[in-house]
Coordinates of C-alpha atoms and ligand atoms in Angstrom, one line a residue:
M138 CA 0.0 0.0 0.0
K139 CA 1.3 3.4 -0.9
H140 CA 0.0 5.2 2.1
E141 CA -1.0 3.5 5.4
S142 CA -2.9 5.6 7.9
P143 CA -1.5 6.0 11.4
P144 CA -3.2 4.2 14.3
R145 CA -5.8 6.0 16.3
A146 CA -4.4 4.7 19.5
W147 CA -1.1 3.0 20.4
V148 CA 1.4 2.0 23.1
D149 CA 5.0 3.2 23.2
V150 CA 7.2 0.7 25.0
D151 CA 10.6 1.5 26.4
L152 CA 12.5 -1.8 26.4
E153 CA 15.6 -0.1 27.9
A154 CA 13.5 1.0 30.8
I155 CA 12.4 -2.6 31.4
A156 CA 16.1 -3.7 31.3
H157 CA 17.0 -0.9 33.7
N158 CA 14.3 -2.0 36.1
L159 CA 15.6 -5.5 36.0
D160 CA 19.0 -4.3 36.8
I161 CA 17.7 -2.4 39.8
V162 CA 16.0 -5.6 41.1
R163 CA 19.3 -7.4 40.5
Q164 CA 21.3 -4.9 42.5
A165 CA 18.8 -5.1 45.4
L166 CA 18.9 -8.9 45.5
P167 CA 22.6 -9.6 44.6
D168 CA 22.6 -13.2 45.8
T169 CA 19.3 -14.2 44.3
A170 CA 18.6 -15.7 40.9
L171 CA 15.9 -14.1 38.9
M172 CA 12.8 -15.2 37.0
P173 CA 11.4 -12.1 35.2
V174 CA 7.7 -12.6 35.0
I175 CA 6.5 -11.9 31.4
K176 CA 3.1 -13.6 31.4
A177 CA 0.2 -11.9 29.8
G178 CA 2.2 -10.5 27.0
A179 CA 4.8 -9.1 29.4
Y180 CA 2.0 -7.2 31.2
G181 CA 0.8 -5.7 27.9
H182 CA 4.2 -4.6 26.8
G183 CA 4.6 -7.5 24.2
L184 CA 5.8 -11.0 25.0
E185 CA 8.4 -11.6 22.4
P186 CA 10.1 -8.1 22.3
V187 CA 10.4 -8.1 26.1
A188 CA 11.7 -11.6 26.2
R189 CA 14.3 -11.0 23.5
R190 CA 15.5 -7.9 25.3
L191 CA 16.0 -9.6 28.6
D192 CA 17.1 -13.0 27.2
T193 CA 20.7 -12.6 28.6
D194 CA 22.8 -14.7 30.8
G195 CA 22.1 -14.5 34.5
I196 CA 18.4 -15.1 34.2
S197 CA 17.2 -18.5 35.3
F198 CA 13.7 -18.6 33.8
F199 CA 11.0 -16.5 32.3
G200 CA 7.7 -16.7 34.2
V201 CA 4.7 -17.4 31.9
A202 CA 1.1 -18.4 32.5
N203 CA 0.6 -21.3 30.2
A204 CA 2.0 -23.6 27.5
G205 CA 0.9 -21.2 24.8
E206 CA 3.1 -18.4 26.1
A207 CA 6.0 -20.8 26.7
R208 CA 5.6 -22.0 23.1
R209 CA 5.7 -18.5 21.7
L210 CA 9.0 -17.9 23.5
S211 CA 10.5 -21.1 22.0
R212 CA 9.3 -20.1 18.6
A213 CA 10.8 -16.7 19.0
G214 CA 14.2 -18.2 19.6
V215 CA 14.4 -17.2 23.2
R216 CA 16.9 -19.3 25.0
T217 CA 15.9 -18.7 28.6
K218 CA 13.7 -21.5 29.9
P219 CA 10.0 -20.7 30.3
F220 CA 8.5 -21.6 33.7
I221 CA 4.7 -22.1 33.9
L222 CA 3.7 -20.4 37.1
G223 CA 0.3 -21.9 37.8
P224 CA -0.8 -25.6 37.7
T225 CA -0.6 -27.3 34.3
I226 CA -3.7 -28.7 32.7
P227 CA -3.3 -32.4 31.8
D228 CA -3.2 -31.6 28.0
E229 CA -0.3 -29.2 28.5
R230 CA 2.0 -31.7 30.2
E231 CA 3.2 -33.6 27.1
E232 CA 4.5 -30.4 25.6
V233 CA 6.1 -29.4 28.9
V234 CA 8.0 -32.7 29.1
L235 CA 9.1 -32.6 25.4
N236 CA 10.4 -29.1 25.7
N237 CA 11.9 -29.2 29.2
W238 CA 9.9 -26.3 30.4
G239 CA 9.8 -25.6 34.1
C240 CA 6.6 -26.1 36.0
T241 CA 5.0 -26.9 39.3
V242 CA 3.2 -29.9 40.8
S243 CA 0.5 -29.7 43.5
T244 CA -0.6 -33.3 43.7
V245 CA 0.9 -36.8 43.5
E246 CA -1.5 -37.5 40.6
E247 CA 0.0 -34.7 38.6
A248 CA 3.5 -36.0 39.3
E249 CA 2.5 -39.5 38.3
H250 CA 1.1 -38.2 35.0
F251 CA 4.4 -36.4 34.4
Q252 CA 6.2 -39.6 35.3
S253 CA 4.3 -41.6 32.7
L254 CA 4.8 -39.0 30.0
A255 CA 8.5 -38.7 30.8
A256 CA 8.9 -42.5 30.7
L257 CA 7.1 -42.7 27.4
Y258 CA 9.7 -40.3 25.8
D259 CA 12.5 -41.6 27.9
K260 CA 13.1 -38.3 29.5
T261 CA 13.5 -36.8 33.0
V262 CA 11.2 -34.0 33.9
L263 CA 12.3 -31.3 36.4
L264 CA 9.5 -30.2 38.6
H265 CA 9.1 -27.6 41.3
V266 CA 7.0 -28.7 44.3
A267 CA 4.4 -26.0 44.9
V268 CA 3.5 -25.5 48.6
D269 CA 0.4 -23.7 49.6
T270 CA 1.5 -21.4 52.5
G271 CA -1.6 -19.3 52.3
M272 CA -2.6 -18.4 48.7
G273 CA -5.1 -21.2 48.2
R274 CA -4.4 -21.4 44.5
E275 CA -2.0 -24.3 44.1
G276 CA 0.4 -26.5 45.9
F277 CA 0.6 -29.2 48.6
L278 CA -0.5 -28.2 52.0
P279 CA 2.5 -28.0 54.3
A280 CA 1.2 -30.8 56.5
Q281 CA 1.1 -33.2 53.5
L282 CA 4.8 -32.8 52.6
G283 CA 6.2 -35.5 54.9
E284 CA 4.0 -38.1 53.4
I285 CA 4.2 -37.1 49.8
A286 CA 8.0 -36.5 49.6
P287 CA 8.9 -40.2 49.5
R288 CA 6.2 -40.9 46.9
L289 CA 7.5 -38.2 44.6
K290 CA 11.0 -39.5 45.2
A291 CA 10.0 -42.9 44.0
L292 CA 9.1 -41.7 40.5
P293 CA 12.1 -42.5 38.4
N294 CA 11.6 -40.0 35.6
V295 CA 10.6 -37.2 37.8
M296 CA 13.3 -35.0 39.5
V297 CA 12.2 -32.5 42.1
D298 CA 14.4 -29.6 41.3
G299 CA 12.7 -26.8 43.2
V300 CA 10.1 -25.6 45.7
M301 CA 7.9 -22.6 45.3
S302 CA 5.0 -20.7 47.0
H303 CA 3.4 -17.4 46.6
F304 CA 2.5 -14.6 49.1
P305 CA -1.2 -13.7 49.1
A306 CA -0.8 -10.5 51.2
A307 CA 2.8 -9.3 51.1
D308 CA 1.6 -5.7 50.4
E309 CA -1.2 -5.8 52.9
D310 CA -0.4 -7.9 55.9
V311 CA 3.2 -7.9 57.2
P312 CA 2.7 -10.1 60.3
Y313 CA 0.9 -12.8 58.3
T314 CA 3.6 -12.7 55.6
Q315 CA 6.4 -13.0 58.3
Q316 CA 4.6 -16.1 59.7
E317 CA 4.3 -17.4 56.2
I318 CA 8.1 -17.0 55.6
A319 CA 8.7 -19.1 58.7
L320 CA 6.3 -21.8 57.4
F321 CA 7.9 -21.8 54.0
T322 CA 11.3 -22.2 55.6
D323 CA 10.1 -25.2 57.5
C324 CA 8.7 -26.7 54.3
V325 CA 11.9 -26.1 52.4
Q326 CA 13.9 -27.8 55.2
L327 CA 11.6 -30.8 55.3
L328 CA 11.8 -31.2 51.5
Q329 CA 15.6 -30.8 51.6
Q330 CA 15.8 -34.0 53.5
H331 CA 14.6 -35.8 50.4
F332 CA 15.6 -33.6 47.4
R333 CA 18.4 -31.4 46.2
L334 CA 16.3 -28.2 45.7
R335 CA 18.2 -26.1 43.2
Y336 CA 15.5 -23.4 43.2
R337 CA 13.6 -22.1 46.2
H338 CA 11.2 -19.2 45.5
I339 CA 8.2 -17.4 47.1
A340 CA 8.5 -13.7 46.4
A341 CA 6.9 -11.6 43.6
S342 CA 7.4 -7.9 43.5
A343 CA 5.8 -7.0 46.8
G344 CA 7.6 -9.8 48.6
E345 CA 10.9 -8.7 47.2
L346 CA 10.4 -5.2 48.5
G347 CA 9.4 -5.8 52.1
Y348 CA 10.9 -9.0 53.3
E349 CA 14.0 -11.1 53.7
V350 CA 13.6 -14.8 52.9
P351 CA 17.0 -16.3 53.7
V352 CA 15.9 -19.8 52.5
A353 CA 15.0 -18.5 49.0
N354 CA 17.5 -18.2 46.2
L355 CA 15.2 -17.2 43.3
A356 CA 12.8 -14.2 43.0
R357 CA 9.9 -13.6 40.5
P358 CA 9.6 -9.9 39.8
G359 CA 6.7 -8.9 37.6
L360 CA 5.3 -5.4 38.2
L361 CA 8.7 -4.0 39.3
L362 CA 10.1 -4.6 35.8
Y363 CA 7.3 -2.5 34.4
G364 CA 8.3 0.4 36.6
V365 CA 5.8 0.2 39.4
A366 CA 6.5 -0.7 43.0
P367 CA 3.5 -2.2 44.7
M368 CA 4.5 -0.7 48.0
A369 CA 6.6 2.2 49.2
S370 CA 10.2 1.1 49.1
I371 CA 13.8 1.7 48.3
Y372 CA 12.8 1.5 44.7
D373 CA 10.9 4.7 44.8
G374 CA 12.3 7.2 42.3
V375 CA 14.7 4.7 40.7
L376 CA 12.4 2.6 38.6
R377 CA 11.6 3.9 35.2
P378 CA 8.2 3.9 33.6
T379 CA 8.1 1.5 30.7
L380 CA 5.0 2.3 28.7
E381 CA 2.9 5.2 27.4
L382 CA -0.6 5.1 26.0
H383 CA -1.6 7.6 23.4
S384 CA -4.6 8.2 21.1
R385 CA -5.7 10.9 18.8
I386 CA -8.6 13.3 18.6
S387 CA -11.0 12.5 15.7
L388 CA -13.4 15.4 16.1
V389 CA -13.8 18.7 18.0
R390 CA -17.3 20.3 18.4
E391 CA -19.1 22.9 20.4
L392 CA -22.0 21.6 22.4
P393 CA -24.6 23.9 24.1
A394 CA -25.3 23.8 27.8
G395 CA -27.6 21.0 28.8
H396 CA -26.4 18.5 26.2
G397 CA -25.8 14.8 27.2
V398 CA -22.5 13.1 26.5
A399 CA -22.2 9.3 25.9
Y400 CA -24.4 6.4 26.9
G401 CA -26.8 6.9 29.7
R402 CA -26.3 10.7 29.5
T403 CA -24.5 10.5 32.8
F404 CA -22.8 13.7 31.9
I405 CA -24.8 16.8 30.9
T406 CA -22.8 19.9 29.9
P407 CA -23.2 22.6 32.6
R408 CA -22.1 25.3 30.1
P409 CA -21.4 25.6 26.4
T410 CA -18.6 23.1 26.1
R411 CA -16.0 22.3 23.4
V412 CA -15.9 18.5 23.3
A413 CA -13.2 16.4 21.7
T414 CA -14.0 12.9 20.5
I415 CA -11.0 10.6 20.9
G416 CA -10.3 7.2 19.2
I417 CA -9.8 4.8 22.1
G418 CA -12.3 2.9 24.2
Y419 CA -12.8 0.0 26.5
A420 CA -12.1 -2.4 23.7
D421 CA -8.6 -1.1 23.8
G422 CA -8.4 -1.5 27.6
W423 CA -9.3 2.0 28.6
N424 CA -11.4 0.6 31.4
R425 CA -15.1 1.3 31.4
H426 CA -14.9 1.8 35.2
L427 CA -13.1 5.0 34.5
S428 CA -16.5 6.5 33.6
G429 CA -17.5 9.2 36.0
H430 CA -14.5 8.8 38.3
G431 CA -12.5 11.9 37.5
A432 CA -10.3 10.4 34.8
R433 CA -8.2 13.0 33.0
L434 CA -6.3 13.2 29.7
F435 CA -3.3 15.3 28.7
I436 CA -3.9 17.2 25.5
N437 CA -1.7 20.0 24.1
G438 CA -0.1 20.7 27.4
C439 CA -3.3 20.7 29.5
Y440 CA -5.2 18.3 31.7
C441 CA -8.7 17.7 30.4
P442 CA -11.5 15.8 32.1
M443 CA -13.0 12.8 30.4
L444 CA -16.7 13.2 30.0
G445 CA -19.4 10.6 30.5
R446 CA -19.0 6.9 30.0
V447 CA -16.2 5.2 28.1
T448 CA -17.6 3.6 24.9
M449 CA -16.2 0.7 23.0
D450 CA -14.0 2.6 20.6
Q451 CA -14.3 6.3 21.6
I452 CA -14.3 8.6 24.5
M453 CA -15.0 12.3 24.9
A454 CA -13.1 15.0 26.7
D455 CA -13.7 18.6 27.7
V456 CA -11.2 20.8 25.8
T457 CA -13.0 24.1 26.3
D458 CA -10.0 25.6 28.0
V459 CA -7.3 24.1 25.7
P460 CA -6.2 26.5 23.0
G461 CA -5.9 25.3 19.4
V462 CA -7.2 21.7 19.7
S463 CA -7.9 20.1 16.3
P464 CA -8.6 16.6 14.9
G465 CA -5.5 14.5 14.6
D466 CA -3.9 16.0 17.8
E467 CA -2.3 13.5 20.2
V468 CA -3.8 12.6 23.5
E469 CA -1.7 11.2 26.4
L470 CA -3.7 8.7 28.5
I471 CA -0.7 7.1 30.3
G472 CA 2.7 8.8 30.2
P473 CA 4.8 11.4 31.9
H474 CA 1.8 13.5 33.0
I475 CA -0.5 10.6 33.8
P476 CA 1.0 7.7 35.7
A477 CA -0.5 4.2 35.2
T478 CA -1.1 4.1 39.0
E479 CA -3.5 7.2 38.7
V480 CA -5.5 5.4 36.0
A481 CA -5.7 2.3 38.1
E482 CA -6.9 4.3 41.1
R483 CA -9.6 6.1 39.1
A484 CA -10.7 2.8 37.6
Q485 CA -10.9 1.4 41.1
T486 CA -8.6 -1.5 40.1
I487 CA -4.9 -2.4 40.3
V488 CA -2.2 -1.3 37.9
W489 CA -1.6 -5.0 36.9
E490 CA -5.1 -5.0 35.4
I491 CA -4.5 -1.7 33.5
F492 CA -1.3 -2.9 31.9
T493 CA -2.6 -6.4 31.0
G494 CA -5.9 -5.0 29.8
L495 CA -4.2 -3.0 27.0
G496 CA -5.8 -4.7 24.0
P497 CA -4.4 -6.3 20.9
R498 CA -5.9 -3.6 18.7
L499 CA -3.3 -1.2 20.1
P500 CA 0.0 -1.4 18.1
R501 CA 3.1 -1.5 20.2
F502 CA 6.0 0.7 19.1
Y503 CA 9.5 0.0 20.6
Ligands
PLP246 C1 2.2 -13.0 38.3 C2 3.1 -13.7 39.3 C3 4.3 -13.1 39.8 C4 4.6 -11.7 39.5 O1 3.9 -10.9 40.3 P1 4.2 -9.3 40.5 O2 3.3 -8.9 41.6 O3 3.7 -8.6 39.2 O4 5.6 -9.1 40.7 C5 5.1 -13.9 40.6 N1 4.7 -15.2 40.9 C6 3.6 -15.7 40.5 C7 3.3 -17.1 41.0 C8 2.7 -15.1 39.7 O5 1.6 -15.6 39.3

């Protein structure tokens, strides 16, 4: 095609900022191996580009959510081993065994299934025993470990290579989390009587910020890599933002006082108002819960209130006080003037959901 129109809305990703943030985590945890978590398309930043940028020596695994993401890494030529964080579904396990991906087990049945698949292909599968120290999502209960350890050890094609858990409340409940660290330590010591545990891990971003876990030797940073610390910390001011969200104005009009804007007419102009229509909506991940909660946009050097409800592909903003606004002008939705944390707060959600909600319709520029 001779001329391709520019996108109405897009994401600018700073891969160097992600690499910088990983370095910051590495400096803070000098004796700990790292599993950068790049599930959910690297939190909306783009799975393959982020993996390629971080695919250097010194990283033990890439944390992913499922076999599909692990496969995409393999196909992209990424050398670092993918690690599937949650439980595997039975139909994923053959691919896990054949590709030597890392994964967890939470039941003896799962381990036996892995054993039969590994025996079929004459392979050894390396598994991390998941322990449920409080999250209630996966893992053996601590009280089961004494009984199951010998049963896992008896599986000839299964090698228990690690132990993992996950904090449910590291950013909300310090005493609970400290208790949990003691429990995890006990679990590791018990399992170490049976296995050589090369990897011992429990902390995601919040856990890495607030706690020492002497028994752990691997950390799983996610959000920190994308420039946001989930709690006040030594990282404040040193992490770099990694992503900007932009759109463009499609139309600028003058509406009289008393005119409704968007579905439900939840906003009625209190005065004659210049209204810009902007080419982004909830289908792109501009969360519909931002409607009516004071979301603002940055246009031509000014903050402008978003008006009314977010629609699927378009939003409206009040540009009455912004000089010289015209169709085609850029709009900052997340960027230097509007942090992602502000958007999450206005949408009454968490910044993880804002990042991962950025939709496939938005092209990513690196
Ligand atoms: C998503 C995930 C992480 C990363 O969490 P952040 O809070 O983004 O650092 C770490 N571990 C597990 C098991 C996860 O599911």
